[in-house]
XYZ file of C-alpha atoms in Angstrom:
663
model
C 387.155 -9.264 66.422
C 383.809 -7.135 65.884
C 382.250 -8.465 69.121
C 385.319 -7.389 71.010
C 385.172 -3.815 69.631
C 381.196 -3.629 70.134
C 381.870 -4.670 73.893
C 384.490 -1.894 74.333
C 382.332 0.739 72.625
C 379.245 -0.592 74.933
C 377.473 -2.031 72.240
C 376.407 -5.053 74.416
C 374.042 -3.092 75.919
C 371.525 -1.941 73.066
C 368.825 -1.138 75.635
C 370.120 2.028 76.601
C 368.262 4.761 74.758
C 369.855 8.031 73.605
C 367.580 10.997 73.777
C 368.143 13.812 70.986
C 369.690 16.855 72.259
C 369.486 20.371 71.349
C 372.792 21.370 73.138
C 373.998 22.919 70.022
C 371.583 25.688 69.713
C 373.314 29.039 70.728
C 370.035 30.066 72.823
C 370.328 26.816 74.670
C 374.162 26.943 75.116
C 373.736 30.568 76.718
C 370.992 29.335 79.133
C 372.980 26.402 80.114
C 375.996 28.648 80.609
C 373.788 31.138 82.990
C 372.792 28.065 84.857
C 376.306 26.936 85.101
C 377.427 30.277 86.586
C 374.462 30.194 89.098
C 375.610 26.818 90.274
C 379.376 27.901 90.339
C 378.417 31.109 92.325
C 376.900 28.851 95.031
C 379.996 26.850 95.327
C 382.176 30.065 95.288
C 380.296 31.060 98.371
C 381.546 28.155 100.401
C 385.108 28.024 98.783
C 385.766 31.666 100.088
C 383.391 32.452 102.857
C 385.583 35.915 103.742
C 388.541 37.476 102.405
C 390.544 36.450 105.635
C 389.618 33.099 105.682
C 391.983 30.097 105.622
C 391.145 29.172 101.797
C 391.566 32.932 100.642
C 395.041 32.851 102.439
C 396.010 29.587 101.112
C 394.865 30.503 97.583
C 396.786 33.787 97.500
C 399.968 31.944 98.702
C 399.214 29.451 96.169
C 398.842 31.971 93.407
C 402.365 33.677 94.690
C 404.126 30.423 94.572
C 402.951 29.661 91.029
C 403.968 32.946 89.687
C 407.598 32.725 91.300
C 407.510 28.922 89.931
C 407.048 30.071 86.376
C 410.146 32.737 87.048
C 412.319 30.176 88.368
C 411.490 27.592 85.478
C 412.112 30.139 82.784
C 415.784 30.809 84.549
C 416.210 26.974 84.637
C 415.463 26.540 81.226
C 418.117 29.054 80.128
C 420.949 27.217 81.756
C 421.211 24.483 79.233
C 422.023 27.501 76.550
C 424.538 28.956 78.984
C 426.314 25.505 79.486
C 426.484 25.320 75.806
C 428.511 28.291 75.344
C 430.786 27.734 78.408
C 431.384 24.220 77.537
C 432.073 25.035 74.005
C 434.318 27.964 74.924
C 436.299 25.708 77.284
C 435.567 28.454 80.004
C 436.614 26.672 83.359
C 436.244 29.969 85.148
C 432.883 30.482 84.304
C 431.597 26.931 84.534
C 431.968 26.456 88.150
C 429.733 29.650 89.116
C 427.199 28.784 86.488
C 426.956 25.060 87.851
C 426.607 26.321 91.497
C 423.862 28.614 90.254
C 421.907 26.006 88.374
C 422.305 23.613 91.335
C 420.557 26.406 93.524
C 417.877 27.095 90.991
C 417.218 23.436 90.537
C 416.742 23.085 94.467
C 414.497 26.179 94.718
C 412.528 24.826 91.648
C 412.074 21.448 93.170
C 411.100 23.003 96.649
C 408.526 25.517 95.077
C 406.957 22.466 93.226
C 406.736 20.742 96.145
C 405.121 23.498 98.036
C 402.718 24.037 95.242
C 401.615 20.608 95.379
C 401.370 20.862 99.141
C 399.265 23.775 99.021
C 397.227 22.651 96.421
C 396.266 19.474 98.252
C 395.852 21.571 101.523
C 393.628 24.055 99.563
C 391.453 20.911 98.175
C 391.164 19.894 101.777
C 389.877 23.042 103.232
C 387.688 23.609 100.399
C 386.130 20.099 100.839
C 385.875 20.902 104.541
C 383.953 24.163 103.952
C 381.602 22.643 101.373
C 380.707 19.436 103.090
C 380.049 20.968 106.523
C 377.677 23.549 104.637
C 376.153 20.818 103.019
C 375.883 18.638 106.143
C 374.000 21.592 107.937
C 371.645 21.821 105.328
C 371.381 18.025 104.527
C 370.089 17.644 108.380
C 368.000 21.034 108.229
C 364.146 20.621 107.782
C 364.767 16.787 107.413
C 366.223 17.295 103.894
C 367.871 14.030 104.163
C 364.634 12.555 104.261
C 363.122 14.443 101.424
C 366.071 13.898 99.070
C 366.276 10.044 99.899
C 362.595 9.640 99.174
C 362.682 12.446 96.288
C 359.988 14.517 97.469
C 359.740 18.051 95.756
C 358.287 20.437 98.384
C 359.030 23.770 96.431
C 355.265 23.763 95.299
C 353.653 22.311 98.199
C 350.931 24.165 99.868
C 351.005 23.001 103.558
C 347.786 23.859 105.525
C 349.231 23.718 109.019
C 347.586 25.296 112.210
C 349.589 25.824 115.078
C 347.283 26.409 118.303
C 344.502 27.973 116.124
C 346.862 30.080 113.730
C 346.858 28.938 110.278
C 350.448 29.076 108.546
C 348.801 29.178 104.909
C 347.293 32.405 103.355
C 345.017 30.406 101.408
C 341.973 28.482 103.375
C 340.788 26.910 100.186
C 341.555 23.140 99.559
C 344.586 23.089 97.632
C 346.527 19.675 96.273
C 350.299 19.484 96.787
C 352.563 19.042 93.665
C 355.125 16.586 94.436
C 357.500 14.455 92.248
C 356.698 10.505 91.877
C 358.645 8.483 94.290
C 361.686 6.424 93.065
C 361.622 7.845 89.442
C 364.975 8.430 87.921
C 365.177 10.734 85.301
C 368.072 10.858 82.941
C 370.049 14.307 82.783
C 372.694 15.226 79.984
C 375.840 16.113 82.238
C 377.392 18.626 79.889
C 377.239 22.441 79.846
C 374.953 22.463 77.060
C 372.342 20.159 78.799
C 372.358 21.988 82.417
C 369.455 24.028 82.051
C 367.120 21.127 81.914
C 367.109 21.719 85.585
C 365.852 25.499 85.457
C 363.078 26.317 87.469
C 359.876 28.249 86.438
C 358.919 31.472 87.765
C 356.566 29.785 90.397
C 359.304 27.039 91.561
C 360.226 23.604 90.129
C 358.548 22.360 86.980
C 357.016 19.182 86.526
C 359.977 18.259 84.577
C 362.388 18.780 87.321
C 364.886 15.923 87.503
C 365.116 13.806 90.493
C 368.419 13.990 92.054
C 370.289 10.715 92.002
C 372.430 9.658 95.203
C 372.788 12.762 97.250
C 375.285 10.876 99.401
C 377.583 10.405 96.607
C 377.201 14.123 95.735
C 378.308 14.947 99.417
C 381.139 12.346 99.512
C 382.650 11.822 96.321
C 381.590 14.759 93.776
C 382.425 17.649 96.423
C 385.950 15.938 96.728
C 386.618 15.836 92.905
C 385.227 19.325 92.591
C 387.782 20.888 95.051
C 390.605 18.896 93.712
C 390.149 19.991 90.243
C 389.452 23.778 91.110
C 392.730 23.642 93.263
C 394.724 21.970 90.497
C 393.656 24.407 87.384
C 392.364 27.869 88.644
C 396.033 29.140 89.484
C 396.812 27.977 86.026
C 394.098 29.477 84.510
C 394.836 33.060 86.239
C 398.504 32.913 85.359
C 398.323 31.223 81.894
C 397.463 34.637 79.743
C 400.542 36.165 81.429
C 402.837 33.453 80.816
C 401.792 32.383 77.351
C 402.308 36.432 76.743
C 405.772 36.397 78.086
C 407.142 33.680 76.301
C 405.357 34.815 73.272
C 407.429 38.070 73.566
C 410.598 36.191 74.128
C 410.038 34.029 71.162
C 409.213 37.257 69.011
C 412.390 38.921 69.980
C 414.605 35.863 68.906
C 413.095 35.254 65.410
C 410.377 37.905 64.845
C 406.526 37.434 64.297
C 407.184 33.850 62.730
C 407.994 32.455 66.132
C 404.748 33.133 68.277
C 402.672 33.138 65.039
C 403.867 29.406 64.162
C 402.836 28.547 67.759
C 399.438 30.019 67.747
C 398.546 28.490 64.595
C 400.072 24.911 65.730
C 397.794 25.453 68.787
C 394.495 26.548 66.726
C 394.946 23.634 64.420
C 395.244 20.820 67.067
C 392.482 22.515 69.107
C 390.193 22.088 66.141
C 390.967 18.596 66.156
C 390.704 18.202 69.848
C 387.921 20.420 70.786
C 385.098 18.234 69.573
C 386.545 15.275 71.146
C 386.387 16.725 74.707
C 382.462 17.377 74.992
C 381.404 13.849 74.725
C 383.860 12.744 77.593
C 382.225 15.394 79.830
C 378.964 13.407 79.066
C 380.340 10.221 79.880
C 382.074 11.343 82.992
C 378.763 12.311 84.634
C 376.999 9.217 83.825
C 380.053 7.328 85.016
C 379.637 9.301 88.246
C 376.006 8.116 88.597
C 376.559 4.823 87.942
C 379.581 4.569 90.583
C 377.040 5.684 93.019
C 374.580 3.183 91.990
C 377.104 0.529 92.278
C 378.052 1.552 95.800
C 374.482 1.899 96.836
C 373.673 -1.692 95.847
C 376.672 -2.876 98.212
C 375.227 -0.766 101.120
C 371.832 -1.803 100.594
C 373.124 -5.619 100.658
C 375.245 -4.645 103.873
C 372.075 -3.291 105.733
C 369.664 -5.936 104.416
C 372.133 -9.102 104.855
C 370.160 -11.157 107.294
C 366.835 -10.691 105.173
C 368.384 -11.601 101.980
C 370.155 -14.701 103.757
C 366.812 -15.648 105.201
C 365.315 -15.519 101.576
C 368.363 -17.660 100.360
C 368.143 -15.074 97.460
C 371.911 -14.923 96.836
C 371.654 -15.625 93.195
C 369.098 -13.075 92.548
C 370.951 -10.201 94.271
C 374.097 -11.569 92.406
C 372.391 -11.141 89.305
C 371.252 -7.580 90.189
C 374.585 -6.599 91.573
C 376.647 -7.959 88.342
C 373.874 -5.858 86.109
C 374.597 -2.689 88.070
C 378.406 -3.506 87.834
C 378.004 -4.020 84.089
C 376.233 -1.109 83.500
C 379.096 0.982 85.177
C 381.668 -1.141 83.174
C 379.762 -0.062 80.151
C 380.259 3.502 80.750
C 383.707 3.095 81.744
C 384.457 1.225 78.548
C 382.602 3.944 76.618
C 384.722 6.687 78.557
C 388.017 4.694 77.820
C 387.048 4.235 73.931
C 386.127 8.148 73.774
C 389.433 9.179 75.361
C 391.648 7.085 73.059
C 391.262 9.270 70.099
C 391.673 12.598 72.217
C 394.919 11.215 73.890
C 396.339 10.151 70.499
C 395.853 13.612 69.149
C 397.141 15.202 72.248
C 400.425 12.972 72.259
C 400.756 13.910 68.570
C 400.464 17.505 69.244
C 403.057 17.462 72.045
C 405.659 15.343 70.049
C 405.312 17.370 67.076
C 405.727 20.355 69.239
C 409.069 19.210 70.132
C 410.566 19.889 66.750
C 408.501 22.807 65.882
C 410.940 25.313 67.449
C 413.859 23.853 65.169
C 411.611 24.225 61.883
C 410.883 27.958 62.731
C 414.476 28.743 63.645
C 415.717 26.911 60.660
C 414.160 29.891 58.716
C 416.506 32.480 59.764
C 419.647 30.337 60.102
C 419.254 29.290 56.342
C 418.409 32.680 55.287
C 421.762 33.884 56.904
C 420.381 35.907 59.629
C 422.847 34.779 62.152
C 425.890 34.374 60.145
C 427.812 36.878 62.088
C 427.064 34.680 65.196
C 429.875 32.260 66.421
C 429.193 28.569 66.679
C 428.751 29.076 70.657
C 426.616 31.935 70.491
C 424.265 29.905 67.688
C 424.361 26.793 69.701
C 423.206 29.076 72.731
C 420.625 30.728 70.582
C 419.226 27.387 69.532
C 419.056 26.135 72.812
C 417.581 29.223 74.371
C 414.991 29.492 71.669
C 414.223 25.834 71.563
C 413.424 25.867 75.317
C 411.095 29.129 74.753
C 409.128 27.836 71.924
C 408.932 24.239 73.190
C 407.531 25.866 76.743
C 405.327 28.010 74.975
C 403.819 24.930 73.060
C 403.711 23.262 76.411
C 401.405 26.065 77.906
C 399.224 26.026 74.842
C 398.976 22.145 75.193
C 398.406 22.558 79.123
C 395.073 24.196 78.051
C 393.965 20.844 76.878
C 394.670 19.421 80.529
C 392.579 22.598 81.580
C 389.957 21.805 79.357
C 389.583 18.327 80.684
C 389.434 19.656 84.136
C 386.961 22.106 83.205
C 384.687 19.260 82.008
C 385.100 17.659 85.328
C 384.164 20.826 87.031
C 381.414 21.567 85.095
C 379.726 18.175 85.894
C 380.683 18.166 89.418
C 379.521 21.710 89.890
C 376.298 20.758 88.229
C 375.780 17.657 90.797
C 376.816 19.956 93.969
C 375.121 22.969 92.672
C 371.653 20.885 92.071
C 372.171 19.560 95.712
C 372.617 22.784 97.163
C 369.483 24.504 95.261
C 367.438 21.457 96.285
C 368.187 21.579 99.767
C 367.878 25.441 99.979
C 364.498 25.378 98.222
C 363.365 22.681 101.137
C 364.454 24.718 103.833
C 362.713 28.035 102.212
C 359.607 26.069 101.945
C 359.719 24.740 105.531
C 360.413 28.200 106.593
C 356.810 29.087 105.843
C 355.548 27.747 108.811
C 357.069 27.166 112.088
C 355.601 24.105 114.165
C 357.722 25.700 117.257
C 356.028 28.480 118.120
C 353.166 28.423 120.590
C 350.410 30.878 120.292
C 347.500 29.544 122.212
C 347.874 26.597 124.585
C 345.066 24.420 125.459
C 345.744 21.847 128.219
C 342.956 19.453 127.317
C 343.840 18.781 123.520
C 346.681 17.391 121.745
C 345.939 18.064 117.969
C 342.967 18.551 115.544
C 342.604 17.348 111.985
C 339.892 19.434 110.143
C 338.682 18.429 106.862
C 341.876 16.497 106.369
C 342.416 14.809 102.952
C 345.698 12.751 102.582
C 347.145 11.709 99.165
C 350.295 9.614 98.638
C 353.000 12.137 97.146
C 353.516 10.602 94.002
C 352.196 10.730 90.124
C 348.917 9.047 90.654
C 348.078 11.204 93.835
C 345.934 8.153 95.249
C 343.611 9.403 98.261
C 344.289 7.441 101.415
C 341.995 9.421 103.618
C 339.227 11.799 102.686
C 337.745 14.536 104.648
C 338.645 13.468 108.116
C 337.553 15.738 111.150
C 339.102 14.500 114.492
C 340.080 16.302 117.844
C 342.401 14.415 119.953
C 341.948 14.957 123.671
C 344.483 14.459 126.291
C 343.786 11.135 128.161
C 341.539 9.864 125.127
C 343.976 7.676 123.916
C 343.430 6.578 120.268
C 343.815 3.257 118.337
C 344.172 3.601 114.852
C 343.210 0.447 112.862
C 342.547 -0.768 109.361
C 343.892 -3.073 106.719
C 347.345 -2.581 105.518
C 347.892 0.288 103.049
C 344.797 2.241 104.014
C 346.864 4.978 105.395
C 347.632 4.373 109.220
C 351.378 5.007 108.959
C 350.710 7.846 106.233
C 348.680 9.785 108.930
C 351.397 9.441 111.189
C 353.761 11.058 108.546
C 351.595 13.759 107.888
C 351.289 14.706 111.566
C 354.929 14.608 111.874
C 355.776 16.842 108.928
C 357.120 14.089 106.859
C 354.339 14.008 104.308
C 352.800 17.490 102.954
C 350.544 15.902 100.509
C 347.504 16.897 102.109
C 344.542 19.408 102.098
C 342.752 20.631 105.043
C 344.184 21.535 108.508
C 346.179 20.054 111.173
C 346.020 22.116 114.406
C 348.782 21.594 116.896
C 347.669 22.421 120.754
C 351.061 21.536 122.121
C 354.754 22.019 121.211
C 355.653 19.419 118.268
C 358.970 18.865 120.242
C 356.612 17.261 122.959
C 355.463 14.741 120.243
C 357.383 11.403 120.380
C 357.212 8.984 117.148
C 358.240 5.539 117.721
C 358.292 3.360 114.496
C 357.835 -0.173 114.113
C 361.341 -0.709 112.698
C 363.376 1.560 115.097
C 366.739 3.051 114.040
C 369.903 2.270 116.344
C 372.585 4.670 116.280
C 376.418 4.240 116.812
C 377.395 4.570 120.392
C 376.805 3.053 124.069
C 373.690 1.606 125.406
C 372.854 4.697 126.993
C 372.990 6.475 123.416
C 370.270 3.819 122.160
C 367.969 4.614 124.978
C 368.251 8.308 125.054
C 368.228 8.722 121.453
C 367.825 11.472 119.941
C 369.267 13.080 122.963
C 372.770 14.393 122.635
C 375.488 12.760 124.793
C 376.517 16.333 126.213
C 372.806 16.808 127.464
C 372.632 13.410 129.477
C 373.014 12.878 133.124
C 373.936 9.998 135.491
C 370.799 10.518 137.499
C 368.549 8.372 135.193
C 371.375 5.231 135.221
C 369.591 3.331 138.014
C 366.218 3.958 136.557
C 367.330 2.561 133.239
C 368.813 -0.433 134.728
C 365.414 -1.028 136.245
C 363.809 -0.756 132.845
C 366.386 -3.113 131.489
C 365.554 -5.844 133.978
C 361.865 -5.257 133.804
C 361.786 -5.731 129.986
C 364.197 -8.573 130.034
C 367.005 -6.613 128.434
C 369.738 -7.130 131.242
C 371.754 -9.213 129.066
C 372.449 -6.254 127.079
C 374.374 -4.818 130.045
C 376.696 -7.814 129.796
C 377.467 -7.088 126.373
C 378.678 -3.602 127.476
C 380.428 -4.673 130.737
C 377.723 -3.129 132.780
C 378.830 0.192 131.494
C 375.946 2.332 129.984
C 378.271 4.713 128.650
C 380.727 2.416 127.230
C 380.969 2.436 123.412
C 381.192 -1.214 121.822
C 382.610 -1.853 118.157
C 379.554 -3.876 117.107
C 376.650 -2.582 115.342
C 373.333 -2.654 117.550
C 370.981 -3.319 114.657
C 372.892 -6.597 114.024
C 372.982 -8.084 117.366
C 369.320 -7.305 118.330
C 366.344 -9.394 117.558
C 363.104 -7.576 116.231
C 361.595 -8.173 119.794
C 364.774 -6.588 121.424
C 364.717 -3.817 119.071
C 361.070 -2.804 119.859
C 361.732 -3.415 123.850
C 364.783 -1.273 123.632
C 363.174 1.510 121.448
C 360.201 1.653 124.034
C 362.668 2.403 126.661
C 363.073 5.711 124.517
C 359.397 6.580 125.430
C 360.142 5.964 129.272
C 363.247 8.048 129.040
C 361.847 11.052 127.386
C 358.302 10.901 128.862
C 356.666 12.896 126.188
C 353.260 14.423 126.748
C 352.052 12.610 123.414
C 353.405 9.634 121.416
C 352.699 8.332 117.950
C 353.355 4.548 118.341
C 353.363 2.567 114.998
C 352.745 -1.097 115.843
C 355.306 -0.872 118.159
C 354.185 -4.338 120.054
C 354.050 -6.320 116.900
C 357.425 -8.408 117.709
C 356.744 -8.935 121.504
C 354.644 -11.196 123.421
C 351.238 -10.452 124.740
C 352.799 -10.287 128.432
C 355.319 -7.541 127.221
C 352.660 -5.812 125.445
C 350.638 -5.415 128.653
C 353.614 -4.154 130.454
C 354.244 -1.602 127.616
C 350.952 0.011 127.857
C 351.033 -0.012 131.559
C 354.322 1.948 131.647
C 352.692 4.446 129.251
C 349.771 4.999 131.698
C 352.711 5.470 134.728
C 354.260 8.387 132.772
C 351.000 10.063 131.927
C 351.599 9.996 128.072
C 348.896 10.400 125.801
C 349.017 8.128 122.885
C 347.940 7.551 119.509
C 348.789 3.789 118.283
C 348.613 1.724 115.352
C 347.661 -2.044 116.020
C 346.069 -4.990 114.849
C 345.350 -7.265 118.037
C 342.107 -6.814 119.548
C 343.754 -7.199 122.887
C 344.933 -3.797 122.941
C 341.646 -2.134 122.501
C 341.181 -2.082 126.451
C 344.002 0.423 126.513
C 342.203 2.935 124.338
C 339.384 5.141 124.320
C 338.599 5.866 120.788
C 339.058 3.666 117.662
C 339.847 5.746 114.300
C 339.070 2.800 111.883
C 340.257 3.163 108.506
C 338.749 1.317 105.185
C 340.132 1.039 101.810
C 337.462 3.107 100.312
C 338.896 6.048 101.703
C 336.219 6.294 104.357
C 336.660 5.896 108.222
C 334.869 5.300 111.339
C 335.482 6.852 114.885
C 334.129 4.230 117.330
C 334.173 4.884 121.490
C 335.700 1.834 122.736
C 335.537 2.822 126.687
């Protein structure tokens, strides 16, 4: 039996460490409240973009409906007492109008409740649309999706970028960037008292900045939960004080101050019991959301890498890791269920005891002969009406418990969404310090120049890959980058493309960065037609049909004509299959190379783009690069490719390099 309860409590997983929290300190709570309000303000800007927006109009309609619904509920609640009186008096004349009126009110009540639920759901959908579209815009701006997935912190980065001779950094001295370690997951406490662990220092994000987990889950799931919770409880929060005041006044008119006083005392007693049980649940909810994202990511990772895992025959290993992730999720779920047990027990007790509280309160004036002059029918009506008013007043107070539970969810989800908004905004602001698309001084003979360039891995260890590189790339003098794996070849491309800013020195551009085309070793294939794969990343609406004959010729030249058969000889036909799954590595490299031919860039960065093709196809690829007059810098390991380059930039593992003239 002990093992069962230990398992339910989650004690089967003793490795989980719990860090002490100072959330009970008033100063900490005050700072946490400020941070929550800051995150909430960011969210509200998306919820209500303007006074005449769809969400604002829907919210006003919802608020009006909720107010009218409370009035209808009050009228319906009094019908019971009126029926007691009419039936006790055997008044048939008054019965039929009362029955018709009560039926009409019940229909109106049902209709208004249905409208409330409909508008609540509709408002939640509209809010989710506003927030998600706003997050999507920032997510794809300034390559936020890359930095968030790789957990780069660019807020303190000092980027020395030259665009055609103009320095975008005001400090010419060598400065080392300040990035977070890759892939590090810091645990965070998700309740209000622990929100300020993410607070920034004056100069930007501190070294203790928490790495954001699962940005995809924050956009897809946390936004949905946040919008649903706000739509459900905000109208109730706004009208609850007025409704509670009205029913409190009605109970006061019936039995005096003892009526509302008894309800308030009753609520405070149960609030003191239930309140301390709510905060731990909020922490567990936050952790459970994180574990849900981790579990979903494991399945997504399995789907993406299914072939590699199958080749390794590592099913058992992946099964163990998958089950471990799932067990961690179950552990949190068990903990949440266990913590909610006591809370739900006391909430149910408070609701059922509230059902008889009215009779205890009303018993005092009845047994003290206050209503002796009332007839039995009038007294029955009085008892029924007061019972409804008192019980509904208790219901309004106990409804605050549900509101508190929803607020716990709102706090956690607001934190997660607000963190994401803030992180993306900081990345965008950092990116706006320099604009690589502004051409100031054009030089036809050069592509780019590296001056005193020192490149580091953007993690905690700050390993130096390249030190004090000085190189000026002239058009037509194609450069071969060689060296052992891990010496910084691809990392150099990342720095040139703006993905890594962990360098000192200067990168000087002499052409529009939009004219630089990067071809990775493992290319990405999007959903869509065969034309979409070749023209990527061009938009479909920007594509013309004049290039179709040329594309068909390229497909035949590189042995890809069979792909036309897969799409019924229609370049624009969108198949249902996944391109990444049906293409071999060699086909992927050949098909992605057609993108270079399609876009005809002035300068291309080619990262082992021929590693999976035969030597004859490799020769054909380089010949086509010369045909389209594209200058290129390529990473390769085969000595046979040297004849297509004029200069070799050879890296070594000791941070040094050699610049060799081949031809």
